[in-house]
PDB file of C-alpha atoms and ligand atoms in Angstrom:
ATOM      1  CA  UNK J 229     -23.975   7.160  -7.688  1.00  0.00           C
ATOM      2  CA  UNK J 230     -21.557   5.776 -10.303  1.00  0.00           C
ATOM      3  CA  UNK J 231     -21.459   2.106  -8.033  1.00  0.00           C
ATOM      4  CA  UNK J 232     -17.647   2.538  -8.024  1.00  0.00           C
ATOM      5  CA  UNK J 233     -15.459   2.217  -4.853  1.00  0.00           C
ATOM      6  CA  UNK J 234     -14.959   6.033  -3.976  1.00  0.00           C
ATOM      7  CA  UNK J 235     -11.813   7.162  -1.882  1.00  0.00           C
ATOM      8  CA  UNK J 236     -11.138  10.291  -0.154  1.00  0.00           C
ATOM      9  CA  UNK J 237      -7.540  11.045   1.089  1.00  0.00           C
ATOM     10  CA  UNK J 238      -4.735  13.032   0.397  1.00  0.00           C
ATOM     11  CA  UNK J 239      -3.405  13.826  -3.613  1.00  0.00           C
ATOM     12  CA  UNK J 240      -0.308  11.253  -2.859  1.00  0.00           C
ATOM     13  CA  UNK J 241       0.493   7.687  -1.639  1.00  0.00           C
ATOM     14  CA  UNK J 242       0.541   7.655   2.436  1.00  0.00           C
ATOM     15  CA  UNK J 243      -1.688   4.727   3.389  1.00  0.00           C
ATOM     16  CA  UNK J 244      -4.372   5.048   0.862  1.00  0.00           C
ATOM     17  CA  UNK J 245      -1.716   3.635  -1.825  1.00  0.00           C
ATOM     18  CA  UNK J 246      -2.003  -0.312  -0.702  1.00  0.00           C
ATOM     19  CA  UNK J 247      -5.698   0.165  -1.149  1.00  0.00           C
ATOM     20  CA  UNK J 248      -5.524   1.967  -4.972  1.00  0.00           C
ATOM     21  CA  UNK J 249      -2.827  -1.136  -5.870  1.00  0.00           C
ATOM     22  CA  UNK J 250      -5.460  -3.507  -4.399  1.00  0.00           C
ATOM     23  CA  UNK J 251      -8.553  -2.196  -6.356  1.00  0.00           C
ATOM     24  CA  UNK J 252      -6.454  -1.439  -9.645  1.00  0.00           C
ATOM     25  CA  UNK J 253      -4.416  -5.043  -9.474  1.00  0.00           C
ATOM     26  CA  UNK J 254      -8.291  -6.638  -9.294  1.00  0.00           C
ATOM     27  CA  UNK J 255      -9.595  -4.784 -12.084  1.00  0.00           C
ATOM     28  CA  UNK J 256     -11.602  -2.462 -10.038  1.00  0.00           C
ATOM     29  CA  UNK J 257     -12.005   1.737 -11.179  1.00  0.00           C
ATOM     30  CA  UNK J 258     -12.551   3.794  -8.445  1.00  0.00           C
ATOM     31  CA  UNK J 259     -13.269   7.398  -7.943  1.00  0.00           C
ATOM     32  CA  UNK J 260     -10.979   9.644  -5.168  1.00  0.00           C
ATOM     33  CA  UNK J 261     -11.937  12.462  -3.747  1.00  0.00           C
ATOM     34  CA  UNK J 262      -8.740  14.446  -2.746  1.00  0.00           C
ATOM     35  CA  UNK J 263      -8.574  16.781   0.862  1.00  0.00           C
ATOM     36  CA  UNK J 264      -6.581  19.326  -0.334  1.00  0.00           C
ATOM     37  CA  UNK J 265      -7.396  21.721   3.131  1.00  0.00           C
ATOM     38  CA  UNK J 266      -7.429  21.457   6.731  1.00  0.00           C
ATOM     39  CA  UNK J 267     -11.372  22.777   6.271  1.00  0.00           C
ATOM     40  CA  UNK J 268     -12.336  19.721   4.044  1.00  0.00           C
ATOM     41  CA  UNK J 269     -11.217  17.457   6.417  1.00  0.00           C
ATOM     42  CA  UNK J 270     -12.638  19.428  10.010  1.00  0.00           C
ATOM     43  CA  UNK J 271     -15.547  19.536   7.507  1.00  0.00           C
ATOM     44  CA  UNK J 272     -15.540  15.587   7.217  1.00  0.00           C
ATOM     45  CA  UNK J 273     -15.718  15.038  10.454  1.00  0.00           C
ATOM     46  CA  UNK J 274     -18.381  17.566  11.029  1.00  0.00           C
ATOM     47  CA  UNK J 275     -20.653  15.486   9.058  1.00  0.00           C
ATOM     48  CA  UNK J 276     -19.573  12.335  11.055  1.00  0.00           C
ATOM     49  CA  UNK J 277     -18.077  10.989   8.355  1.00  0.00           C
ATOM     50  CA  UNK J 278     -15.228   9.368   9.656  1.00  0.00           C
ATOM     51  CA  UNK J 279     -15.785   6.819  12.244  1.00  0.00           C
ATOM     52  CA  UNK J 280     -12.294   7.967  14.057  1.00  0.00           C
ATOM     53  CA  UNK J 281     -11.797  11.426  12.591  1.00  0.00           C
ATOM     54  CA  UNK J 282      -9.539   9.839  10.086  1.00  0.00           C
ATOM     55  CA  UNK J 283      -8.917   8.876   6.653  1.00  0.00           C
ATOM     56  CA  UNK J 284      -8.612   6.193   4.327  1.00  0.00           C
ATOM     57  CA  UNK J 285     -11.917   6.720   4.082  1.00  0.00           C
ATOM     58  CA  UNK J 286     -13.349   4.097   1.486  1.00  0.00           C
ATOM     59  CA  UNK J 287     -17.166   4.486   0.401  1.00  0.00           C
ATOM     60  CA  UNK J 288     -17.597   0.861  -0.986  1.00  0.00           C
ATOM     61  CA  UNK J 289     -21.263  -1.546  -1.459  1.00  0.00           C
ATOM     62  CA  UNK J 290     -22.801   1.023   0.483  1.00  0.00           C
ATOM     63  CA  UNK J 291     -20.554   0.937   3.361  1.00  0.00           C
ATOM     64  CA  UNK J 292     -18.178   3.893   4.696  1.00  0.00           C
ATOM     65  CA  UNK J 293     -14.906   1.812   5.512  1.00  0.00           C
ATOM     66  CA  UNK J 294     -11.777   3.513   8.036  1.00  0.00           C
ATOM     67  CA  UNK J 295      -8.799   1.610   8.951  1.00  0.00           C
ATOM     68  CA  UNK J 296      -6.722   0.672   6.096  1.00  0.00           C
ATOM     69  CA  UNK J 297      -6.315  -2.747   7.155  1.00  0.00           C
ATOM     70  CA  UNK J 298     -10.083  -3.477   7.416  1.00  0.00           C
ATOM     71  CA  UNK J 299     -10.541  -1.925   4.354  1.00  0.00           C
ATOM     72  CA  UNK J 300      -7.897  -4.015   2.557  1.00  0.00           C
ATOM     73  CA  UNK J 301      -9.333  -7.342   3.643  1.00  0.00           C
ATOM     74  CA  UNK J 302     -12.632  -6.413   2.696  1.00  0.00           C
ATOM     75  CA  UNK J 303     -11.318  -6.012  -0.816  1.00  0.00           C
ATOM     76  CA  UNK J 304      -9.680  -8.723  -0.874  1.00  0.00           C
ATOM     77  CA  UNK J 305     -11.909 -10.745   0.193  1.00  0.00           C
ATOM     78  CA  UNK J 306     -14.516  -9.625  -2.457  1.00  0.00           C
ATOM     79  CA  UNK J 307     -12.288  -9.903  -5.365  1.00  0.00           C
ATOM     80  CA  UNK J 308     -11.266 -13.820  -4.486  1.00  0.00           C
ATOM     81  CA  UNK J 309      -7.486 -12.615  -3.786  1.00  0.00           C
ATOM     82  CA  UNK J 310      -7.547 -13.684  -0.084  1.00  0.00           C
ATOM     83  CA  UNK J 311      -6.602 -17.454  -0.147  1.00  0.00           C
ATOM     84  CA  UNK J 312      -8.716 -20.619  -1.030  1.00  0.00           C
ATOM     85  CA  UNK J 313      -9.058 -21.565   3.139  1.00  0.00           C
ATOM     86  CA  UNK J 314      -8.293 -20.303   6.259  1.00  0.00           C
ATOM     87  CA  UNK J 315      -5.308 -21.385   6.250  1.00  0.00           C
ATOM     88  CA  UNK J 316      -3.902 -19.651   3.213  1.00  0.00           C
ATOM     89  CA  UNK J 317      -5.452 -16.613   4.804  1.00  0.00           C
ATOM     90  CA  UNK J 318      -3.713 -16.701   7.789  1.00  0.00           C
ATOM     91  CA  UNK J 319      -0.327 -17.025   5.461  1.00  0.00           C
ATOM     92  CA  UNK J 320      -1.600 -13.904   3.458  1.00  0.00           C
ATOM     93  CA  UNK J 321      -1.808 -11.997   6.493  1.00  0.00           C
ATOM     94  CA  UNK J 322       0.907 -12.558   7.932  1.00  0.00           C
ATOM     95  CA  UNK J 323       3.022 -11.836   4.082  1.00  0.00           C
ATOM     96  CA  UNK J 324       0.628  -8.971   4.090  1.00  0.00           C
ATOM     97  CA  UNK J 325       1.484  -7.837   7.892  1.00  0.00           C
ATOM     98  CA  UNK J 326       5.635  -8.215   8.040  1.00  0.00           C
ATOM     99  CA  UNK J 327       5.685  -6.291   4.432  1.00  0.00           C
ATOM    100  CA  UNK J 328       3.365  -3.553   5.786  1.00  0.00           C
ATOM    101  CA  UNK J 329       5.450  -3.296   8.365  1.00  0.00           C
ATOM    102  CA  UNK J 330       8.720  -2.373   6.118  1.00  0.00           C
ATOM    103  CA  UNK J 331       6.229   0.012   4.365  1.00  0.00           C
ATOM    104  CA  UNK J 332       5.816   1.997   7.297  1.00  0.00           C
ATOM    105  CA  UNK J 333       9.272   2.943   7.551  1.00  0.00           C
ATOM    106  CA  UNK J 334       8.925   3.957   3.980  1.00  0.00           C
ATOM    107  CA  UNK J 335       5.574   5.657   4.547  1.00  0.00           C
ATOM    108  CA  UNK J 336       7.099   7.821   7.311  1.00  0.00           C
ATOM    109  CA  UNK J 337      10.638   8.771   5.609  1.00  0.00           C
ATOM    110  CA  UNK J 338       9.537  11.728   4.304  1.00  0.00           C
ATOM    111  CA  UNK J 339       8.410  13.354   7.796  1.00  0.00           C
ATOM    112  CA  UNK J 340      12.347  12.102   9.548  1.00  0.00           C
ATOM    113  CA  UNK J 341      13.746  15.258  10.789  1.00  0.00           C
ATOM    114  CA  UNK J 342      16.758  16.076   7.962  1.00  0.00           C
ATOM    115  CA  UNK J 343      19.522  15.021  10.514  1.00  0.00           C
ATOM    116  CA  UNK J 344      17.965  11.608  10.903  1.00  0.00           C
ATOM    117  CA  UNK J 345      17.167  10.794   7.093  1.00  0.00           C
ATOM    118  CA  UNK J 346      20.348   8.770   6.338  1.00  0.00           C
ATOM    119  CA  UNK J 347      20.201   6.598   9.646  1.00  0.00           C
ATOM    120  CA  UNK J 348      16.307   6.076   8.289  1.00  0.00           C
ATOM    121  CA  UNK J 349      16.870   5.494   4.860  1.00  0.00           C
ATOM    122  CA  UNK J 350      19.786   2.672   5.632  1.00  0.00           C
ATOM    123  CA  UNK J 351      17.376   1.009   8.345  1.00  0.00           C
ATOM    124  CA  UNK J 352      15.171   0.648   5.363  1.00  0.00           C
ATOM    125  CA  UNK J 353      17.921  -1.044   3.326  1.00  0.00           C
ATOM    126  CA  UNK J 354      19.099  -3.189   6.109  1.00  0.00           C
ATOM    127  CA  UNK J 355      15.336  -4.661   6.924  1.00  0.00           C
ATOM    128  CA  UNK J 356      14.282  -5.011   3.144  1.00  0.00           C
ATOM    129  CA  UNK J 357      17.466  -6.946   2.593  1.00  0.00           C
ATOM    130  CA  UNK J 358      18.113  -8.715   5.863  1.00  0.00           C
ATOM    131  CA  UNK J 359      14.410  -9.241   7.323  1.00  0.00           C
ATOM    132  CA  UNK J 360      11.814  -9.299   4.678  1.00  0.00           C
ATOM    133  CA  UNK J 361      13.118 -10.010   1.470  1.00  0.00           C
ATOM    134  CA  UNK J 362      14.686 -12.850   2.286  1.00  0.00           C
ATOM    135  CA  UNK J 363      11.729 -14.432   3.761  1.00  0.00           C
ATOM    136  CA  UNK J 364       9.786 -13.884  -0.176  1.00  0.00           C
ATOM    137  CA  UNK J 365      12.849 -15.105  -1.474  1.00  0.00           C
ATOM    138  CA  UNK J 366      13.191 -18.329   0.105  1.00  0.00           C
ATOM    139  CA  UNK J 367       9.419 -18.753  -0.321  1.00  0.00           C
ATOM    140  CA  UNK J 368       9.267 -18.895  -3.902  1.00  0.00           C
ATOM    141  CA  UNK J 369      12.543 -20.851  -4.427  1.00  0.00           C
ATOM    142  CA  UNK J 370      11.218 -23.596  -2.244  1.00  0.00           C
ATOM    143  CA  UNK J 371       7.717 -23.968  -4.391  1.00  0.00           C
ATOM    144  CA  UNK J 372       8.979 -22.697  -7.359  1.00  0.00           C
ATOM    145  CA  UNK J 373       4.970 -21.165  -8.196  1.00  0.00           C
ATOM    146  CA  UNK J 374       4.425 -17.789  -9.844  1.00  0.00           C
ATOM    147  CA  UNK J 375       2.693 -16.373  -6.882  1.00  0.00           C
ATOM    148  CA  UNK J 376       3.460 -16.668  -2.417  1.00  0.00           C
ATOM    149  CA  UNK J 377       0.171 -18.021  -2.109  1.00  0.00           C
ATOM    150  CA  UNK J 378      -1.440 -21.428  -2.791  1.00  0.00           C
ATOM    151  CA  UNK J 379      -0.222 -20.974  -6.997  1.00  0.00           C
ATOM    152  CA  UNK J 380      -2.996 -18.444  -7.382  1.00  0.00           C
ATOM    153  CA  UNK J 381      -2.784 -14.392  -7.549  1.00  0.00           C
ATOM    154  CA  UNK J 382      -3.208 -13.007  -4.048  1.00  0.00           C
ATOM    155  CA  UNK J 383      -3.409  -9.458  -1.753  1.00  0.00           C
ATOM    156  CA  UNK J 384       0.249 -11.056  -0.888  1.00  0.00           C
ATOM    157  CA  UNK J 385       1.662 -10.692  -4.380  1.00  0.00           C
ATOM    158  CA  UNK J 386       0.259  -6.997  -4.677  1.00  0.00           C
ATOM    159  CA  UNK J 387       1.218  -5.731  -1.499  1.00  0.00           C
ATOM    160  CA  UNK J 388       5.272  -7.578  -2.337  1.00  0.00           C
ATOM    161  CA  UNK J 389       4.938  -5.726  -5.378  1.00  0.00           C
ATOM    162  CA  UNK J 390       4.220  -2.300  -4.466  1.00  0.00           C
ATOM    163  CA  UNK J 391       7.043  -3.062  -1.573  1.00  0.00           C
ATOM    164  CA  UNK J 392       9.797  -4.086  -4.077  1.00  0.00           C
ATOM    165  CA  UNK J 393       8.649  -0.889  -6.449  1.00  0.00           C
ATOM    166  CA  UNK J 394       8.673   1.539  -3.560  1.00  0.00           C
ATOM    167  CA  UNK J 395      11.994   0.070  -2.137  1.00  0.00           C
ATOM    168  CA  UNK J 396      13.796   0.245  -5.312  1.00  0.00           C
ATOM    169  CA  UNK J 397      13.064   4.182  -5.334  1.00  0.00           C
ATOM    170  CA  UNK J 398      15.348   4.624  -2.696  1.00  0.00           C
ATOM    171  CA  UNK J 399      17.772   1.687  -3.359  1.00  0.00           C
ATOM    172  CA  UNK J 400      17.587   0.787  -6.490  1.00  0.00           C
ATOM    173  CA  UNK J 401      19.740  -2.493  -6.240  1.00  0.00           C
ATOM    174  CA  UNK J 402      17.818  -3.978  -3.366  1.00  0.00           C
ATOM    175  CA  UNK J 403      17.163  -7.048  -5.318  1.00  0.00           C
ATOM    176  CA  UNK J 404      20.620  -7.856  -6.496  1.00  0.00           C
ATOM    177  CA  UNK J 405      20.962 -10.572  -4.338  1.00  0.00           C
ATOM    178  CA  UNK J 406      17.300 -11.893  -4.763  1.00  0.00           C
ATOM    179  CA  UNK J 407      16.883 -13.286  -8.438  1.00  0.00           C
ATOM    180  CA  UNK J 408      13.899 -14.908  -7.399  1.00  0.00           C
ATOM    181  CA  UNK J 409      12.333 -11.611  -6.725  1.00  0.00           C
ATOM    182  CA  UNK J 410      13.760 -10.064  -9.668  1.00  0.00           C
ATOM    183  CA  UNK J 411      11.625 -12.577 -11.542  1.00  0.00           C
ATOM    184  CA  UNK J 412       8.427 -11.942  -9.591  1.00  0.00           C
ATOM    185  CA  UNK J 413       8.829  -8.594  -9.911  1.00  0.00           C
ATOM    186  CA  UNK J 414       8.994  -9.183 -13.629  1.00  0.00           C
ATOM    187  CA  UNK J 415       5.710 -11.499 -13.712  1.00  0.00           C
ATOM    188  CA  UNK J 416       3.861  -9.355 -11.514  1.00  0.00           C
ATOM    189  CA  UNK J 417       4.392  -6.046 -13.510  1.00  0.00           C
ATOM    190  CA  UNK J 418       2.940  -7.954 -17.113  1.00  0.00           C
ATOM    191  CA  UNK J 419      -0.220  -8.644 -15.268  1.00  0.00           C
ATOM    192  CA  UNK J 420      -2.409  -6.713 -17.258  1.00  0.00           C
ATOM    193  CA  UNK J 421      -3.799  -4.931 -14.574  1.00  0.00           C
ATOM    194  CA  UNK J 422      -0.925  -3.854 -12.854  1.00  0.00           C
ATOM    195  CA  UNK J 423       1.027  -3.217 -16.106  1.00  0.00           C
ATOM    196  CA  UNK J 424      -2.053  -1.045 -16.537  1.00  0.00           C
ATOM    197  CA  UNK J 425      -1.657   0.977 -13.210  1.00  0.00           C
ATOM    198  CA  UNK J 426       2.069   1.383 -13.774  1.00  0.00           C
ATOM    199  CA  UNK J 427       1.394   3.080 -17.139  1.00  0.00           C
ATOM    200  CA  UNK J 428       1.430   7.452 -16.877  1.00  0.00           C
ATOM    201  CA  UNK J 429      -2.221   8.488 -16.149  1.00  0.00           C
ATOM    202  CA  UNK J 430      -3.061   5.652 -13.996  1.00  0.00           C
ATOM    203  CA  UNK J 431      -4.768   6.459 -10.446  1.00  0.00           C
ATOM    204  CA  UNK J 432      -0.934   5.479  -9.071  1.00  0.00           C
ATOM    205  CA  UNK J 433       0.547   8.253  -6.874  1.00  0.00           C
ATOM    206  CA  UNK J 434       4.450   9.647  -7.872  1.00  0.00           C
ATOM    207  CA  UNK J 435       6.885   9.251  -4.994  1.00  0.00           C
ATOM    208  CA  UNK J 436       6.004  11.847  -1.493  1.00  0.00           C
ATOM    209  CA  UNK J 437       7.301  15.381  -2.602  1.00  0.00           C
ATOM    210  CA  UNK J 438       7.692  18.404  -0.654  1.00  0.00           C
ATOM    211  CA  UNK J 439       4.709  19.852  -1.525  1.00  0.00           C
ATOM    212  CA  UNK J 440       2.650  16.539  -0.478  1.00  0.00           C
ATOM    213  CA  UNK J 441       4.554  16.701   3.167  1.00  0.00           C
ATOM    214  CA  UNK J 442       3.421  19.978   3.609  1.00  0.00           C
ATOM    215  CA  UNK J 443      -0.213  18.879   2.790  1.00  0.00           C
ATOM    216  CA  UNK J 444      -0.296  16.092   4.985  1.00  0.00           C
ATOM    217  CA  UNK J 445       0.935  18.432   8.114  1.00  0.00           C
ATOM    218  CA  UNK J 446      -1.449  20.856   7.627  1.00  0.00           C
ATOM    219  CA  UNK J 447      -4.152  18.897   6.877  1.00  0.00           C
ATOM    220  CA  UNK J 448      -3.635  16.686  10.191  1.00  0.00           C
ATOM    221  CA  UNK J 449      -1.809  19.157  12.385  1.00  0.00           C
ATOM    222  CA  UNK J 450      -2.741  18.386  15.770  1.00  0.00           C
TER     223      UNK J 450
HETATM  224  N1  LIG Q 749      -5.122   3.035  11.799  1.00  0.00           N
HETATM  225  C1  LIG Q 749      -5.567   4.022  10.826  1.00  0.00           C
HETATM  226  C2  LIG Q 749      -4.623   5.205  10.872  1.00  0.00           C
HETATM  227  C3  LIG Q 749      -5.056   6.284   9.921  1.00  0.00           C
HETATM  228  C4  LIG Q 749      -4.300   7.579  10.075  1.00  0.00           C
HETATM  229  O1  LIG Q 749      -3.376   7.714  10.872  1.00  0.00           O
HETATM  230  N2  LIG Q 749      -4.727   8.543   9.275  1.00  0.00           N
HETATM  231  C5  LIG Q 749      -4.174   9.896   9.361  1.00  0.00           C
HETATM  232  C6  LIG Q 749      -3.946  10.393   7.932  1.00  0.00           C
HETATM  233  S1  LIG Q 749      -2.651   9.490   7.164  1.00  0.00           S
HETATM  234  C7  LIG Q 749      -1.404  10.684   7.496  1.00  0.00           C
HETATM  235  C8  LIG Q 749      -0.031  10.263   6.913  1.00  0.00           C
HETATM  236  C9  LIG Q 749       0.208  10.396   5.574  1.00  0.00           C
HETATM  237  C10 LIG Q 749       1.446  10.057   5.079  1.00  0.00           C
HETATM  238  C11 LIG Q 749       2.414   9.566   5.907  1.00  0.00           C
HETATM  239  C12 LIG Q 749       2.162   9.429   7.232  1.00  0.00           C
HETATM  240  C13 LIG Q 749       0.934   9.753   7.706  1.00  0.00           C
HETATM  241  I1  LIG Q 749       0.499   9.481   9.667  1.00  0.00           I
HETATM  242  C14 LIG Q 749      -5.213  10.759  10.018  1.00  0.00           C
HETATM  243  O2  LIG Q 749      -6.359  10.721   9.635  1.00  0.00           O
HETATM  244  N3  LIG Q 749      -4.728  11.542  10.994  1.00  0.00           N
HETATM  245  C15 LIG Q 749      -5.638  12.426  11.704  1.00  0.00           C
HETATM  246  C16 LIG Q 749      -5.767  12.022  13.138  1.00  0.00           C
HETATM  247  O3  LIG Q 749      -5.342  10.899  13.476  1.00  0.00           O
HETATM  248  O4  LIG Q 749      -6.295  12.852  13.932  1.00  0.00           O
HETATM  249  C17 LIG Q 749      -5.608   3.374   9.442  1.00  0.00           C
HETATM  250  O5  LIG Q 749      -4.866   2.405   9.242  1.00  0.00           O
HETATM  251  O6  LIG Q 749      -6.384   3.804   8.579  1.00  0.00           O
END
């Protein structure tokens, strides 16, 4: 038992990403465990594994954590990136919440049927740009700190970075009219840990292929 957060998913980003830019952007190595086949998983649940025959499944200080969003806030949490109070919580949450939810869209894209993929992909645009950018933007103009959350690194700033990173893969002017997020995006990617993770040969998944849609419906094919 190396004593290292171990995580079992799929070989690509789909919800387990959040969690491998939450561990990476606190310092934290992990091991993964990749399901590859439909047998590994049926074989996962088998063993009773998986709490609600699903995955992220994160093995972590003894525990066997499901639900991405438990598993997140236990992280946090532990690493001191969840607010000093409960009140900077509750604003974490809800950055954390309204930017998972424009993730989602992003998280599903590659599974729209081919006639619906432009509608999709310009919903994305319009609710980065008019919805949830704007909101991050305003934010840090009006405090004028380095980070959304009470001046100090947070699960908000990660989770806003690995939004504006994924976003830009599909549009990649989505911040031209936010120069306060061009800036953050700036200061967040020379953190040295996430400057780490965005280097080649960090645990950081490349973009949903093909191949890694076909995975994920055979692997959970009803
Ligand atoms: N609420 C759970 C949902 C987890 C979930 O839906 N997991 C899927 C794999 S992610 C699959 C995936 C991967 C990429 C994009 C979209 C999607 I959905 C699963 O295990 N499905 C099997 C089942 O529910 O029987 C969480 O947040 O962890």
């Amino acid at each position: 038992m190396s004593g290292k957060p171990r995580l079992t998913y799929c070989n690509g980003r789909g919800r387990m990403e959040p969690v491998r830019w939450l561990l990476a952007a606190a310092g934290v190595e992990f091991e993964e465990i990749f399901l590859e086949t439909r047998e590994q998983y049926e074989k996962l649940i088998k063993d009773g594994v998986l709490m609600f025959q699903q995955v992220p499944l994160v093995e972590i200080d003894g525990m066997k954590m499901v639900q991405t969003r438990a598993i997140l806030s236990y992280i946090a949490g532990k690493y001191n990136l969840y607010g000093k109070d409960l009140k900077e919580r509750a604003l974490i949450d809800m950055y954390v919440e309204g930017i998972t939810d424009l993730m989602q869209m992003i998280l599903m894209f590659p599974f729209s049927p081919p006639e619906a993929k432009e509608k999709n992909l310009d919903s994305i645009k319009e609710r980065a740009t008019n919805r949830y950018f704007p909101v991050f933007e305003k934010v840090l103009k009006q405090h004028g700190q380095d980070f959304l959350v009470g001046n100090k690194f947070s699960w908000a700033d990660v989770q806003l970075i690995e939004a504006i990173l994924a976003v830009e893969e599909k549009i990649p002017a989505v911040l031209s009219g936010f120069p306060q997020l061009q800036a953050f995006k700036i200061r967040m990617s020379n953190m040295p840990t996430i400057k780490k993770f965005l280097q080649p040969g960090s645990p950081r998944k490349p973009p949903p292929d093909e191949c890694y849609r076909e995975t994920v419906l055979k692997i959970f094919r009803k």
